[in-house]
Structure formats: C-alpha cells, structure tokens
Amino acid sequence: MEYRTSSGFVVKGVYRSSDLSSSDTSQPGEFPYTRGIHPTMYRGKLWTMRQYSGFGSAADTNRRYHFLLKQGITGLSVAFDLPTQMGRDPDHTLARGEVGRVGVSIATIEDMEQLFDGIPLQEVSISMTINSTAAILLSLLLVVAERRGIPWSALRGTIQNDILKEYIARGTYIYPPRPAMRLVTDVFAFCRDRVPQWNTISVSGYHIREAGSTAAEEVAFTLADGLAYLKAAVDSGLSIDEVAPRVAFFFNCHNNFFEEIAKFRAARRLWATLVKKRFEPKDPRSLMVRFHTQTAGSSLTAQQPHNNIVRTTVQALAAVLGGTQSLHTNGFDEALGLPTEESARLALRTQQIVAEESGVAATADPLGGSYFVESLTDHIEREALLRIEKIDAMGGMLSAIESRYPQGEIENSAYEAQRAIETGAQRVVGVNIYTEEVKSETPVLTISGVVEADQRGRVVAFRNTRDGERVQSALSALRGAAQGSSNLVPLIVEAVRASATLGEISDTLRGVFGEYDGA
C-alpha cells in the first residue's frame, strides 16, 4: 500500500540521514528559526490559549467571554457575523437572516462597548478576525478604550486585516483589491504611530486550507500574501523594520500529524530566508514567523461528533510540537452548529491538558532531528518555494489573484481531497469506515430570530439619538480623504467618535472605491 501525506508526498517505510537535503543546523531562536523563534520556547512562556467566539448580540458574546476567562483562557478572539464582515448594518436588506448567526453583530460604538463590558482591555490580548472592515472595527475598539481612559499604547492584540486571502479563498471582500490594499497599509502606518503594541495584520493560511488547499499550498500562498503586504508597506513609505515585526500569521492544523509539524517549521525557515533576501531588514524580529493556530474545522464531522474530540487533540498536539505562539481548539460540535458552553470548555481543557500533563512543552522543538520530520520540512519548503516563484513570475500576488492562479490551484486540490474521501482512498472514521446508523443526540446552539429583530431596533434607535450633522460632516471628510491619498484611519476614528455606524462608514468608502464582483 502506498502512503501519501495530504500534500501528495509519498511516505517511505523508514527514513535515514541520506533522506535529508537541507544543511540547516540552526538552534531554536537562531536564523532561520526552523526550530522555533525563541531559544527556550514554552519553558519561558506557554502559548496564548484563545477560544474563537462570537454569536448573537454583543451582550450574548460578552457573557461567553466572561465564562471563558473564568475557565482559564489567556486571550480573546472575536468572531463577527457576515453583515459585520461585509460592511452592512443589521437593518440592511442584505443582512436579513444572517445577523448574529456565524459571529457577533457589531454595528455601533454602543455594540463594541457592550462586547467588552467588564473586560480589562489593557490586560487581555484581543484578536479580531475581520478583514474588509478591519479598519472600522479597530477604530471602534480604540474609541472604547479612549472612553475608558486607556491609552492606545497599552492595547495588545491582533487585527486580521488580511484582504488578499478573501479574494483567494473566503469571499468576504467589499472593495477591489488595490484600494483594499491601501486600507491595509493605512492601518500599518496608523498603528506604528499610535498603537505600537498592536499586530497590524494576521496573514491567514487557515482559510486557504479550509477552502481545500494542501499543506504546501497553504504555506506558499500565505507567505506570498505576506510578501505582498511587506512590499506594499515599503512602497507606501514605511521601512521594513517598522512593519515586519508586527506581522503575525494564522495557520490551520489538519490531521496529518507529522506533515503539519513540518509545515510550521518550513514556513518559519522559508519566510526568514525570503524576507532577509528581498528586504534586508536590520531587526531580527522582522524575520520571525509568529503565528496563531486553529485546529481544522473542515476535518470535523457531523457523523459521530465525539470523534472530533480526538481529532482536535491530535491537531492541537501537532500545533504545539510545531511551535505555535497561540492556539484555538475547535468544539467537537462545530460540524453541527456554534459551540455550546460545554464543548467550548472541553476544547479549552484539551489545550490545558496538552500544556500541563503531556510534557511536550518541556523542550524546544522536540522532534527536531527526526529524519522523517526533517525530510518533510525540506519537501514542504521546496514545494512552497516553487509556487512562490511562479507567483513572482506573474508579477506578484495581486496579479496572480487577478489571473486566478491560487484560486484554481485550491479548487483542484479541494476536488482531489473530496474525491479521495468519496472513493475511500482517504479514510474518515464514522464517515466512510466504522459508520453507524444511529444519529447524534448532541445538543446544538441555535440563534433565535429575536436577536436579529433586537439588533435592527438597536441600530435604528442609535441613529435617532445622535447628532446627524456631526455624522454627515465626519463621513464627508472621510469621502474626501478616500478620493485623495492621505491615511484613512484617523478619518474613520473621527467618524466612529461622531457615532457613524459600520455600514455608513463602509458605504462611504464603497461610493469612492466601488465594489469587487469577484469575476
């Protein structure tokens, strides 16, 4: 029987030193950081334990955050609903049926205040998975901090702000790619000056992998996106050492245990090598891949959902052995619906058991030197570099996206992966082997339609109690700035201070930039 990894790499029966092609003998904390970005890794500090959460109203999600903080999470991670991601207020026609469904509904400064009610913003690291409207959500958070008297310099966290992968794999884009990239670099420049501890982008391979890519494609397209952001920042007048140390990454961790570990190691080495060659930074932090990991949602099955506990555990262990800086573990019921409190607690306990009981955090890169892992690392690095070089030959990632190169590669890989499951070449317990006729009795979290009605009422009431002239003046100033070349984030912050809604700010930019139709 032939064994292959998810990237199609043929696995030999045994590995020897002769299978290694790299001469990399670096240690943890040394360039090119194959073995980890810190010399002691988790001996000095465990990874940040986040649980990605958001549903219903801001009040609903706030209650979940307080529950998770009591359970021991060390960082918050916000999931937003589709209207929020697409720049639509909850009373917009296109928001109908989606308000609060797959994340929390945030349209106003009042919503954002309620979301973080009772949470010490200066003490808890906050990650926000938001892209097209990233500058707006960041501005809402900043104004909340401002109202509480918390200096922006004290805030720690990450805004995803990764618009390129939306065109590649996810689809929650609003504006055409080039003006959207302007918003990304405007956030870079603004935070450099005003919010220095904030990670201004989380370059996401997670969604690329969820869309069907292989591990090697995940590395290639994610790093190519990252290189495009660095080039755009440098072209806008920022120095590489002002931007790169605040760039974070977000990777998937799938089922093929050793390949996933090797993937993280290859990504670190390849990024460090490419950034050093192309941008010549002086700050060693500019070369480091600092990354968050989420276990693979697409690997979860509705059939026999408790099997997902085991899948998530294996994936979490691989992420830690691969050197992640923070981690989210999925709830076992997420193939059925949003996680309940019980499944969210169990997912967090999975991380805590790995951290406190398994012993894997005791030494840096414990699988370094394994002939198999080192060979896989070399292979993924080679395969990813071939794709990055192809993207370079096309003129960079923006041009490659416009030519639909990464989209086409992911579609092909997704097709092959699904065909492998349907033919039985890829075995999935409970799906095509060891199946049962009994249906799951797992409780499912549901979002009431009352949430949408309440959110519509809240945003209408909010508009009726503000200074309309001040709002229009702030939006007019934003419109004028968008027609020029000045940084847009200060104007967005002013619009938030004036009580403009997320939808109104997004529509103002739509009027200047237009909308991307995906064709």
Tab-separated table of C-alpha atoms in Angstrom, residues 75-330:
chain	number	residue	atom	x	y	z
A	75	GLY	CA	-6.550	35.759	25.137
A	76	LEU	CA	-9.857	36.681	23.494
A	77	SER	CA	-10.628	36.004	19.834
A	78	VAL	CA	-13.656	37.677	18.256
A	79	ALA	CA	-15.808	36.094	15.543
A	80	PHE	CA	-18.034	38.578	13.668
A	81	ASP	CA	-21.213	37.799	11.757
A	82	LEU	CA	-21.360	38.099	7.965
A	83	PRO	CA	-23.090	41.512	7.843
A	84	THR	CA	-20.345	42.948	10.045
A	85	GLN	CA	-17.692	41.356	7.845
A	86	MET	CA	-19.345	42.732	4.698
A	87	GLY	CA	-19.923	46.253	5.999
A	88	ARG	CA	-23.724	46.072	6.396
A	89	ASP	CA	-25.712	47.285	9.375
A	90	PRO	CA	-28.188	44.745	10.814
A	91	ASP	CA	-31.207	46.573	9.334
A	92	HIS	CA	-29.827	46.401	5.778
A	93	THR	CA	-31.790	44.231	3.329
A	94	LEU	CA	-28.725	42.104	2.565
A	95	ALA	CA	-28.222	41.388	6.279
A	96	ARG	CA	-31.578	39.632	6.574
A	97	GLY	CA	-31.292	36.132	8.017
A	98	GLU	CA	-27.575	36.477	8.868
A	99	VAL	CA	-27.487	38.799	11.874
A	100	GLY	CA	-25.610	37.132	14.737
A	101	ARG	CA	-25.590	33.740	13.017
A	102	VAL	CA	-21.913	32.913	12.497
A	103	GLY	CA	-20.482	35.585	14.770
A	104	VAL	CA	-21.376	38.594	16.830
A	105	SER	CA	-23.259	41.529	15.309
A	106	ILE	CA	-21.327	44.804	15.714
A	107	ALA	CA	-22.567	47.981	14.026
A	108	THR	CA	-22.109	50.814	16.522
A	109	ILE	CA	-19.829	52.089	19.253
A	110	GLU	CA	-22.508	51.003	21.748
A	111	ASP	CA	-22.232	47.426	20.442
A	112	MET	CA	-18.467	47.465	20.887
A	113	GLU	CA	-18.736	48.872	24.407
A	114	GLN	CA	-21.160	46.104	25.311
A	115	LEU	CA	-18.955	43.429	23.718
A	116	PHE	CA	-16.076	44.252	26.068
A	117	ASP	CA	-18.079	45.304	29.112
A	118	GLY	CA	-16.193	44.363	32.271
A	119	ILE	CA	-13.134	43.154	30.348
A	120	PRO	CA	-9.836	44.946	31.135
A	121	LEU	CA	-8.664	45.884	27.640
A	122	GLN	CA	-5.210	46.857	28.863
A	123	GLU	CA	-4.677	43.397	30.415
A	124	VAL	CA	-6.185	40.933	27.910
A	125	SER	CA	-4.810	40.342	24.418
A	126	ILE	CA	-7.606	40.656	21.848
A	127	SER	CA	-7.648	39.107	18.386
A	128	MET	CA	-10.287	40.180	15.875
A	129	THR	CA	-10.920	38.057	12.776
A	130	ILE	CA	-12.059	40.825	10.455
A	131	ASN	CA	-10.767	41.915	7.068
A	132	SER	CA	-12.710	44.213	4.716
A	133	THR	CA	-13.963	46.244	7.688
A	134	ALA	CA	-10.810	45.780	9.786
A	135	ALA	CA	-10.006	49.495	9.999
A	136	ILE	CA	-13.541	50.206	11.230
A	137	LEU	CA	-13.579	47.503	13.914
A	138	LEU	CA	-10.129	48.576	15.109
A	139	SER	CA	-11.371	52.170	15.301
A	140	LEU	CA	-14.405	51.076	17.326
A	141	LEU	CA	-12.121	49.286	19.802
A	142	LEU	CA	-9.811	52.302	20.044
A	143	VAL	CA	-12.688	54.653	20.813
A	144	VAL	CA	-13.984	52.273	23.501
A	145	ALA	CA	-10.509	52.305	25.091
A	146	GLU	CA	-10.420	56.090	24.772
A	147	ARG	CA	-13.758	56.437	26.570
A	148	ARG	CA	-12.403	54.286	29.411
A	149	GLY	CA	-9.254	56.380	29.713
A	150	ILE	CA	-6.998	53.543	28.498
A	151	PRO	CA	-4.069	54.765	26.365
A	152	TRP	CA	-3.891	53.127	22.940
A	153	SER	CA	-0.239	52.335	23.598
A	154	ALA	CA	-1.379	49.887	26.298
A	155	LEU	CA	-3.539	47.789	23.965
A	156	ARG	CA	-2.255	44.386	22.856
A	157	GLY	CA	-3.791	42.206	20.191
A	158	THR	CA	-4.149	41.444	16.511
A	159	ILE	CA	-6.438	42.548	13.710
A	160	GLN	CA	-6.584	40.015	10.887
A	161	ASN	CA	-6.685	42.714	8.164
A	162	ASP	CA	-5.695	40.105	5.531
A	163	ILE	CA	-7.722	41.065	2.475
A	164	LEU	CA	-5.798	39.066	-0.143
A	165	LYS	CA	-6.920	35.688	1.172
A	166	GLU	CA	-10.525	36.884	0.893
A	167	TYR	CA	-10.121	37.071	-2.887
A	168	ILE	CA	-8.301	33.727	-2.880
A	169	ALA	CA	-10.377	31.560	-0.597
A	170	ARG	CA	-13.047	33.146	1.571
A	171	GLY	CA	-15.095	35.770	-0.259
A	172	THR	CA	-15.871	38.434	2.364
A	173	TYR	CA	-14.345	41.232	0.300
A	174	ILE	CA	-16.012	44.582	-0.374
A	175	TYR	CA	-13.691	46.783	-2.418
A	176	PRO	CA	-11.449	45.943	-5.391
A	177	PRO	CA	-8.014	44.581	-4.403
A	178	ARG	CA	-5.921	47.697	-4.901
A	179	PRO	CA	-7.921	50.191	-2.797
A	180	ALA	CA	-8.410	47.398	-0.252
A	181	MET	CA	-4.617	47.101	-0.005
A	182	ARG	CA	-4.477	50.832	0.686
A	183	LEU	CA	-6.642	50.324	3.770
A	184	VAL	CA	-4.294	47.559	4.940
A	185	THR	CA	-1.188	49.734	4.705
A	186	ASP	CA	-3.032	52.691	6.252
A	187	VAL	CA	-3.628	50.505	9.333
A	188	PHE	CA	0.095	49.633	9.341
A	189	ALA	CA	1.125	53.290	9.368
A	190	PHE	CA	-1.505	54.404	11.865
A	191	CYS	CA	-0.658	51.697	14.403
A	192	ARG	CA	3.072	52.302	14.026
A	193	ASP	CA	2.487	55.832	15.303
A	194	ARG	CA	-0.459	55.378	17.680
A	195	VAL	CA	-0.915	51.707	18.730
A	196	PRO	CA	2.653	50.351	18.855
A	197	GLN	CA	1.945	47.009	20.580
A	198	TRP	CA	-0.775	46.007	18.129
A	199	ASN	CA	-0.173	43.330	15.490
A	200	THR	CA	-1.457	45.082	12.387
A	201	ILE	CA	-2.093	42.003	10.264
A	202	SER	CA	-2.558	38.276	10.718
A	203	VAL	CA	-1.720	36.736	7.349
A	204	SER	CA	-4.084	33.810	7.170
A	205	GLY	CA	-3.401	30.404	5.717
A	206	TYR	CA	-6.232	28.967	7.783
A	207	HIS	CA	-8.965	29.867	5.313
A	208	ILE	CA	-6.816	28.832	2.361
A	209	ARG	CA	-6.539	25.368	3.907
A	210	GLU	CA	-10.226	25.252	4.834
A	211	ALA	CA	-11.031	26.000	1.185
A	212	GLY	CA	-9.210	22.813	0.193
A	213	SER	CA	-5.517	23.567	-0.299
A	214	THR	CA	-2.725	21.168	0.544
A	215	ALA	CA	-0.249	21.907	3.344
A	216	ALA	CA	2.379	23.021	0.820
A	217	GLU	CA	-0.106	25.348	-0.909
A	218	GLU	CA	-1.132	26.785	2.452
A	219	VAL	CA	2.477	27.751	3.144
A	220	ALA	CA	3.075	29.065	-0.387
A	221	PHE	CA	0.008	31.247	-0.752
A	222	THR	CA	0.149	32.538	2.830
A	223	LEU	CA	3.787	33.585	2.572
A	224	ALA	CA	3.203	35.064	-0.886
A	225	ASP	CA	0.408	37.178	0.616
A	226	GLY	CA	2.747	38.229	3.412
A	227	LEU	CA	5.447	39.266	0.953
A	228	ALA	CA	2.877	41.308	-0.981
A	229	TYR	CA	1.896	43.162	2.206
A	230	LEU	CA	5.524	43.916	3.046
A	231	LYS	CA	6.166	45.243	-0.456
A	232	ALA	CA	3.026	47.392	-0.348
A	233	ALA	CA	4.082	48.800	3.024
A	234	VAL	CA	7.604	49.589	1.858
A	235	ASP	CA	6.254	51.121	-1.369
A	236	SER	CA	3.974	53.343	0.743
A	237	GLY	CA	6.989	54.782	2.561
A	238	LEU	CA	7.222	52.551	5.637
A	239	SER	CA	10.509	50.855	6.480
A	240	ILE	CA	10.666	47.079	6.635
A	241	ASP	CA	11.614	47.141	10.328
A	242	GLU	CA	8.603	49.325	11.132
A	243	VAL	CA	6.198	46.799	9.636
A	244	ALA	CA	7.530	43.248	9.639
A	245	PRO	CA	7.886	42.797	13.443
A	246	ARG	CA	4.141	43.490	13.802
A	247	VAL	CA	3.139	40.987	11.094
A	248	ALA	CA	1.622	37.817	12.541
A	249	PHE	CA	0.433	34.664	10.779
A	250	PHE	CA	-2.560	32.367	11.210
A	251	PHE	CA	-2.266	28.723	10.181
A	252	ASN	CA	-4.534	25.704	10.078
A	253	CYS	CA	-3.586	22.447	11.763
A	254	HIS	CA	-5.025	19.456	9.952
A	255	ASN	CA	-4.998	15.713	10.538
A	256	ASN	CA	-1.691	14.558	9.025
A	257	PHE	CA	0.286	14.858	12.239
A	258	PHE	CA	3.894	14.891	11.063
A	259	GLU	CA	3.222	16.886	7.911
A	260	GLU	CA	1.563	19.633	9.944
A	261	ILE	CA	4.546	19.859	12.304
A	262	ALA	CA	6.891	20.013	9.320
A	263	LYS	CA	4.675	22.666	7.698
A	264	PHE	CA	5.178	25.087	10.567
A	265	ARG	CA	8.928	24.502	10.583
A	266	ALA	CA	9.155	25.004	6.805
A	267	ALA	CA	7.085	28.203	6.963
A	268	ARG	CA	9.440	29.743	9.523
A	269	ARG	CA	12.553	28.873	7.552
A	270	LEU	CA	11.195	29.951	4.183
A	271	TRP	CA	9.806	33.272	5.450
A	272	ALA	CA	13.045	34.185	7.235
A	273	THR	CA	15.098	33.367	4.148
A	274	LEU	CA	12.863	35.243	1.689
A	275	VAL	CA	12.411	38.371	3.832
A	276	LYS	CA	16.151	38.594	4.508
A	277	LYS	CA	16.957	38.294	0.801
A	278	ARG	CA	14.272	40.658	-0.513
A	279	PHE	CA	14.115	43.391	2.143
A	280	GLU	CA	17.414	43.223	4.075
A	281	PRO	CA	15.945	44.143	7.483
A	282	LYS	CA	18.185	45.105	10.386
A	283	ASP	CA	15.825	43.924	13.143
A	284	PRO	CA	15.887	40.116	13.573
A	285	ARG	CA	12.210	40.235	14.616
A	286	SER	CA	11.396	41.173	11.015
A	287	LEU	CA	12.406	37.645	10.008
A	288	MET	CA	10.314	35.749	12.547
A	289	VAL	CA	7.054	33.937	11.823
A	290	ARG	CA	4.908	34.483	14.905
A	291	PHE	CA	1.716	32.529	14.363
A	292	HIS	CA	-1.655	31.591	15.781
A	293	THR	CA	-3.074	28.154	15.002
A	294	GLN	CA	-6.630	26.897	14.845
A	295	THR	CA	-7.461	23.241	14.575
A	296	ALA	CA	-9.107	22.248	11.294
A	297	GLY	CA	-12.813	22.999	11.137
A	298	SER	CA	-13.090	21.208	7.809
A	299	SER	CA	-11.866	17.967	9.421
A	300	LEU	CA	-14.806	17.859	11.836
A	301	THR	CA	-17.649	15.504	11.032
A	302	ALA	CA	-21.359	15.659	11.804
A	303	GLN	CA	-21.310	11.858	11.973
A	304	GLN	CA	-20.195	10.561	15.385
A	305	PRO	CA	-19.279	14.113	16.515
A	306	HIS	CA	-17.485	12.973	19.681
A	307	ASN	CA	-14.762	11.594	17.389
A	308	ASN	CA	-13.902	15.249	16.787
A	309	ILE	CA	-12.511	15.490	20.322
A	310	VAL	CA	-9.763	13.074	19.307
A	311	ARG	CA	-9.134	14.859	16.000
A	312	THR	CA	-8.813	18.208	17.765
A	313	THR	CA	-6.440	16.758	20.355
A	314	VAL	CA	-4.129	15.342	17.673
A	315	GLN	CA	-4.183	18.657	15.814
A	316	ALA	CA	-3.526	20.699	18.960
A	317	LEU	CA	-0.573	18.491	19.828
A	318	ALA	CA	0.861	18.961	16.321
A	319	ALA	CA	0.491	22.738	16.600
A	320	VAL	CA	2.411	22.797	19.881
A	321	LEU	CA	5.131	20.474	18.576
A	322	GLY	CA	5.341	22.779	15.558
A	323	GLY	CA	5.968	25.820	17.763
A	324	THR	CA	2.758	27.881	17.666
A	325	GLN	CA	2.530	31.132	19.651
A	326	SER	CA	-1.209	30.885	20.294
A	327	LEU	CA	-3.869	28.261	19.736
A	328	HIS	CA	-7.612	27.809	19.330
A	329	THR	CA	-9.107	24.336	19.640
A	330	ASN	CA	-12.458	23.731	17.951
